[in-house]
Short mmCIF file of C-alpha atoms in Angstrom, two decimals:
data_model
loop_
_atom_site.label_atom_id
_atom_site.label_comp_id
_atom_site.label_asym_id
_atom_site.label_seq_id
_atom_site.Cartn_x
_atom_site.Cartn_y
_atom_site.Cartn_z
CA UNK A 1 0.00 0.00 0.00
CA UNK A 2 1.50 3.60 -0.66
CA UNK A 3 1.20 6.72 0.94
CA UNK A 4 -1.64 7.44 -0.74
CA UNK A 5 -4.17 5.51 0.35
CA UNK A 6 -5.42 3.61 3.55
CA UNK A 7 -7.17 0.86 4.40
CA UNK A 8 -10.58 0.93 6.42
CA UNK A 9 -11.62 -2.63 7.80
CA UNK A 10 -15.16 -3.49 7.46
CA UNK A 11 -17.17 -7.21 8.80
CA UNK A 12 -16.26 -8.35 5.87
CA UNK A 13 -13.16 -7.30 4.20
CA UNK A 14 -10.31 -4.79 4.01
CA UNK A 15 -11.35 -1.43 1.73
CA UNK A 16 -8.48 0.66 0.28
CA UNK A 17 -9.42 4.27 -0.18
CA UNK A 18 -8.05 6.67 -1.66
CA UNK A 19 -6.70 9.89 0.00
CA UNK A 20 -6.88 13.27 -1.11
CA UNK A 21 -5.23 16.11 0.16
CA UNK A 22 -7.93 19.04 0.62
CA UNK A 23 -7.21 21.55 -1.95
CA UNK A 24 -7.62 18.31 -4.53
CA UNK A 25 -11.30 18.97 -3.57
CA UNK A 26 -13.85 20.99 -4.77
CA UNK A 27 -14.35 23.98 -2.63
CA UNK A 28 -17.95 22.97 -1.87
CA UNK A 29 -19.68 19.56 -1.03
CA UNK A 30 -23.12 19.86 -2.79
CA UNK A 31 -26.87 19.90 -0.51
CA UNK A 32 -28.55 16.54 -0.91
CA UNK A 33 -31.37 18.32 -2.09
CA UNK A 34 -31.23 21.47 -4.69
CA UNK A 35 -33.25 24.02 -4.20
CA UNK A 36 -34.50 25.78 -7.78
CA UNK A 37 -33.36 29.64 -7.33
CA UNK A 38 -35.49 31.25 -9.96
CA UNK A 39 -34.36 34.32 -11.87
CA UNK A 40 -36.90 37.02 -11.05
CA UNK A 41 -39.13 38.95 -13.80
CA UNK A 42 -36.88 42.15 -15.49
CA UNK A 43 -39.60 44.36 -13.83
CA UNK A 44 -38.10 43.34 -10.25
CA UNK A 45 -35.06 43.55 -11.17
CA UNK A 46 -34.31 47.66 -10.05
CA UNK A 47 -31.36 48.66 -6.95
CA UNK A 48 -32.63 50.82 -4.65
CA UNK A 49 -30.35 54.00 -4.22
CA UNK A 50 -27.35 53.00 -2.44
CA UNK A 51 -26.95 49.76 -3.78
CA UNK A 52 -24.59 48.71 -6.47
CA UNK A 53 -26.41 48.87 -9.86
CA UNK A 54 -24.51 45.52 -11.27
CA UNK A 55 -26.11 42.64 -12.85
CA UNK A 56 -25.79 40.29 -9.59
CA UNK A 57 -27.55 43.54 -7.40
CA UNK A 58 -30.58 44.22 -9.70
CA UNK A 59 -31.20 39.91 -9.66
CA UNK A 60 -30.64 39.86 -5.70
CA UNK A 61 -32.74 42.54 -5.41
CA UNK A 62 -35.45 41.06 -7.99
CA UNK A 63 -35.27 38.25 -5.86
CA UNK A 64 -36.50 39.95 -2.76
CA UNK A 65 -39.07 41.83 -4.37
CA UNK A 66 -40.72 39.06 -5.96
CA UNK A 67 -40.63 36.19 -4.10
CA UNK A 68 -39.46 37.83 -0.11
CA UNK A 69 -41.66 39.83 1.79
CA UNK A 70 -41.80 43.63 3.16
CA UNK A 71 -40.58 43.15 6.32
CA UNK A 72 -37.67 41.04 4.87
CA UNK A 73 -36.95 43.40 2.27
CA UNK A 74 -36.23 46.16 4.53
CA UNK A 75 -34.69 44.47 6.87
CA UNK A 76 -32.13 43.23 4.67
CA UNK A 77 -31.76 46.04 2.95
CA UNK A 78 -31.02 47.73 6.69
CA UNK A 79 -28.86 45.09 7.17
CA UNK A 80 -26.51 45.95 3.72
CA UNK A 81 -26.30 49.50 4.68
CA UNK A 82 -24.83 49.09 8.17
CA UNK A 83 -22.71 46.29 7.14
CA UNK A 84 -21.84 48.76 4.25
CA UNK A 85 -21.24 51.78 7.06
CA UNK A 86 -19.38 49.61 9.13
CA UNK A 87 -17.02 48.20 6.12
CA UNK A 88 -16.15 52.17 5.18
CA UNK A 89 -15.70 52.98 8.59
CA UNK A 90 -13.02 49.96 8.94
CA UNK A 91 -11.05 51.49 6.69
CA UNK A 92 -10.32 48.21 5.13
CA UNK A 93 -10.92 46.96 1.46
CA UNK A 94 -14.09 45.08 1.18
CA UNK A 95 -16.62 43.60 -1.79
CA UNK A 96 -19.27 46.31 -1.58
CA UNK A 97 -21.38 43.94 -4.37
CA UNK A 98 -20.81 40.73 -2.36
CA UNK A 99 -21.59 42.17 1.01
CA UNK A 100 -25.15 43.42 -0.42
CA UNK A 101 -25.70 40.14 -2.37
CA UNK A 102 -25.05 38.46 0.96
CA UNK A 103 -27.48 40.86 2.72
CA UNK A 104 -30.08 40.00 -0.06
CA UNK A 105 -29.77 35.93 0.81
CA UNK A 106 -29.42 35.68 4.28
CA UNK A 107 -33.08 35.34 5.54
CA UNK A 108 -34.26 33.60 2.11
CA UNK A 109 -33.80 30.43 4.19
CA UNK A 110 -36.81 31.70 6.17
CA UNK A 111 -39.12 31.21 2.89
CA UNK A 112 -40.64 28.44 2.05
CA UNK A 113 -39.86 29.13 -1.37
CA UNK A 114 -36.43 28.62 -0.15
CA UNK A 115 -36.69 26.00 2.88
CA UNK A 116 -35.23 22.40 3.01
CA UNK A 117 -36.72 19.72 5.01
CA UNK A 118 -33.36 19.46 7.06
CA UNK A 119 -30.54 21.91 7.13
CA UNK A 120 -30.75 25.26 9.57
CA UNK A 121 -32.40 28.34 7.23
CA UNK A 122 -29.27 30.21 7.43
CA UNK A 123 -27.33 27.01 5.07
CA UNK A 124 -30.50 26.93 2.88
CA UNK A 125 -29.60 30.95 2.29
CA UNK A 126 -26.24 29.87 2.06
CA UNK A 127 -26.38 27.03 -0.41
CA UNK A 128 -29.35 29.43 -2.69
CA UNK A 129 -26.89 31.94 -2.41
CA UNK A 130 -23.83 29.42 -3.79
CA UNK A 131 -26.31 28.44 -6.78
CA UNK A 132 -27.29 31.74 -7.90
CA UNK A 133 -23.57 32.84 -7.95
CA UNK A 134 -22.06 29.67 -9.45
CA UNK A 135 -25.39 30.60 -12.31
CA UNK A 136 -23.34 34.04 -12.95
CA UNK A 137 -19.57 32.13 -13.26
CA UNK A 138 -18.54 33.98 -10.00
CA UNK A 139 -15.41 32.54 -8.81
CA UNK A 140 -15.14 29.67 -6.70
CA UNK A 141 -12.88 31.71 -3.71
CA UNK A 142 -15.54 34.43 -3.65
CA UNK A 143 -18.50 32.12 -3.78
CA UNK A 144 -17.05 30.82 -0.65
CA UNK A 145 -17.10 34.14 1.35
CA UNK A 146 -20.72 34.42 0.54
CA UNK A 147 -21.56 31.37 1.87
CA UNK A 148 -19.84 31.79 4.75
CA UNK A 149 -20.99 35.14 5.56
CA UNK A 150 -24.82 33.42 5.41
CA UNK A 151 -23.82 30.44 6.71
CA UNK A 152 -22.43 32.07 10.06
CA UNK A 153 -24.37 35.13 10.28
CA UNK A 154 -26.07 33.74 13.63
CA UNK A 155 -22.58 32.06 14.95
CA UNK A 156 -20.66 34.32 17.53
CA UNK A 157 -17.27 33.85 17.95
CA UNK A 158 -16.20 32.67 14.30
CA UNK A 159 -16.60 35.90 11.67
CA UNK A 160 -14.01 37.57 12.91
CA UNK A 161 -11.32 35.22 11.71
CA UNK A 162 -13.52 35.28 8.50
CA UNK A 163 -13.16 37.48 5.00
CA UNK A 164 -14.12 41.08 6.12
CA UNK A 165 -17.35 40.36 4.40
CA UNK A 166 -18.54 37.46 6.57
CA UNK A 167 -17.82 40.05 9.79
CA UNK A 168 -19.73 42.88 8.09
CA UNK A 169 -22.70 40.83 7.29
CA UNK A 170 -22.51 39.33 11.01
CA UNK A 171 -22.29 42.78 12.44
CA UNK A 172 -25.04 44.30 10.35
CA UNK A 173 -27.40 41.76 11.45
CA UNK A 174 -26.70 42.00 15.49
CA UNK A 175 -27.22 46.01 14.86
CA UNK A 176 -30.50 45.11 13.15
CA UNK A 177 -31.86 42.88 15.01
CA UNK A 178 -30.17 42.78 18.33
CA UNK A 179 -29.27 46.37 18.03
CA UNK A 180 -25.78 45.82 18.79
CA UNK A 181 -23.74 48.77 18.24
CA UNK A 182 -26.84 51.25 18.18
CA UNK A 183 -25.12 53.67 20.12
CA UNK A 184 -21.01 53.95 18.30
CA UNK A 185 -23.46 54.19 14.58
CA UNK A 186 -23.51 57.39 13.28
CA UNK A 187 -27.29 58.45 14.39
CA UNK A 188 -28.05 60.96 11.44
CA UNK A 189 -27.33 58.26 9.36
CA UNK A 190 -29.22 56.02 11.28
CA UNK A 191 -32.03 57.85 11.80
CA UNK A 192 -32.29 58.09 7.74
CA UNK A 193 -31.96 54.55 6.43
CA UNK A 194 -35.09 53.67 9.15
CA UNK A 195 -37.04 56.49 7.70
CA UNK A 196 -36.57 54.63 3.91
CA UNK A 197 -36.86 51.26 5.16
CA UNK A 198 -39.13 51.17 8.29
CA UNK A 199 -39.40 48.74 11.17
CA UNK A 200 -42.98 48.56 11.66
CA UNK A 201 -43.38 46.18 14.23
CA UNK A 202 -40.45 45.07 13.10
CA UNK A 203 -38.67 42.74 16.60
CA UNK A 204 -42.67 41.40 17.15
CA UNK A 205 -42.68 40.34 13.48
CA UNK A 206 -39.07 39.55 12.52
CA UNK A 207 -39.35 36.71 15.62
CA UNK A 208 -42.93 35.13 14.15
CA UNK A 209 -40.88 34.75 10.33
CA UNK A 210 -37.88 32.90 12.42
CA UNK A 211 -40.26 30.77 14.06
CA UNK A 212 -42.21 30.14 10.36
CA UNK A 213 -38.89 29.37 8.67
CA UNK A 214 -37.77 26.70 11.12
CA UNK A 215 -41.07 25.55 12.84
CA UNK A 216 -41.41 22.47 10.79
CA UNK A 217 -37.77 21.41 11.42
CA UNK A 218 -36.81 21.95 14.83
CA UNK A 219 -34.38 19.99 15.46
CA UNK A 220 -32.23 22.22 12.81
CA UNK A 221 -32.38 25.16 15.62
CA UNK A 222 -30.83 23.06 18.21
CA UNK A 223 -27.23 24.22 19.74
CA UNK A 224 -28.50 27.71 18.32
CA UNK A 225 -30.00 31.21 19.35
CA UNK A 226 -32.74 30.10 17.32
CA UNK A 227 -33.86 27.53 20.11
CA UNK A 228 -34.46 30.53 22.11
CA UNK A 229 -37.37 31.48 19.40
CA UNK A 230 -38.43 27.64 19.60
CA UNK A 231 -39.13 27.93 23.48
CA UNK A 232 -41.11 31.25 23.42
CA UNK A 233 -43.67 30.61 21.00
CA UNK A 234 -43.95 26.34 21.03
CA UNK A 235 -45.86 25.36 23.98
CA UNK A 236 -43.78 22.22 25.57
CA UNK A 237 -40.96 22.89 23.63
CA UNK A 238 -38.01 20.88 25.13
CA UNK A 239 -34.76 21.41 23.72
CA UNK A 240 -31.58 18.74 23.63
CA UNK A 241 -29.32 18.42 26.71
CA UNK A 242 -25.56 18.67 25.54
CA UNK A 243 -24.70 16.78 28.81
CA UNK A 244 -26.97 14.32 28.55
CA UNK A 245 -25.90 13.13 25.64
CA UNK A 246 -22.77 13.20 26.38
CA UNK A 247 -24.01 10.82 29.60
CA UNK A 248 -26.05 8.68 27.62
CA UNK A 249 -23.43 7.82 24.96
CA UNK A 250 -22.79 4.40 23.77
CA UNK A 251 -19.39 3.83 25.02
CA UNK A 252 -18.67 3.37 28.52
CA UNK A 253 -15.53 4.74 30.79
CA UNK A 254 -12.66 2.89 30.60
CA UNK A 255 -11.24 0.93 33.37
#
């Protein structure tokens, strides 16, 4: 046998497999289950001042006219222009395009339009995000900021070894939601992109579209802040115990 494979032993025989090292690999490992992304009708298909007028922009945003909602179109449009005050604040380069793209996908997940049976609503955003992109020939590298950026835009403690874009998104969504930051963001400025995309009833409603994105699958919110929205509004809710699993495993203590 050489160095370049091994051998796993099964009941019934010795299987060689072959080893690759990672960047042999595609970057991605495909959903089970792919999700259509539709391209919206041309009379979507308009920026809103602000926003990059490109090709991938005026589709994103066609997207969340057409098949989104109101109170998910503002909100993510909120969401792009604090992440985008926040990038040009940092003084660091950052992908203005990608960043409101990213903005554009990261609730989709709470659609059903959108929705797997299985995976948490922020990889269904992700992977509709991945397809849409990879539908344009964007670049593998920059495909994979996106979908980390959606992927981990409710994971603390992981963006900020991330692209700057994955951070930004992250950021833009605690402000919006959690209102993280409110007080160090320029309030003139703040004050105006409310007044153009309002929260009306915004932190009653934005919590009843978590709950309908994930309601039917659960078990995809646990180990998440989402299990938080799981126990306020499902009556007997009970969540997974991380200890008691860990209790309850299969193997026993050694001697």
């Amino acid at each position: 046998m050489n160095r370049d494979s091994f051998s796993i032993a099964t009941s019934s025989k010795a299987e060689v497999v072959e080893m690759q090292t990672a960047e042999s690999r595609p970057l991605f490992r495909e959903p089970k289950v792919v999700i259509p992304v539709p391209t919206p009708q041309t009379k979507y298909q308009h920026v809103q001042p602000g926003v990059p007028d490109t090709l991938l922009a005026r589709e994103a945003t066609g997207l969340l006219h057409e098949f989104s909602t109101p109170l998910l179109f503002n909100h993510s449009h909120r969401v792009f222009f604090w992440a985008n005050e926040m990038g040009r604040r940092s003084g660091q380069p950052y992908d203005q395009e990608l960043l409101f793209i990213c903005a554009a996908f990261h609730d989709l997940g709470l659609l059903e339009k959108f929705s797997s049976a299985e995976d948490r609503f922020e990889v269904d955003g992700a992977n509709a995000v991945r397809q849409f992109l990879e539908h344009h020939g964007v670049p593998s590298a920059r495909i994979q900021v996106a979908w980390d950026a959606i992927s981990l835009h409710t994971t603390p403690g992981i963006v900020q070894y991330k692209p700057i874009e994955v951070e930004l998104l992250y950021n833009g969504v605690g402000l919006d939601v959690l209102g993280i930051g409110y007080d160090e963001f320029p309030d003139d400025l703040r004050k105006k992109i409310v007044a153009q995309y309002p929260r009306v009833n915004f932190k009653q409603d934005i919590a009843k579209a978590f709950l309908g994105g994930f309601e039917h699958k659960t078990r995809s919110a646990e180990g998440t802040c989402n299990e938080d929205i799981c126990s306020h509004f499902i009556r007997n809710y009970k969540r997974s115990n991380f200890y008691e699993q860990i209790q309850s495993s299969a193997f026993p203590n050694s001697e």
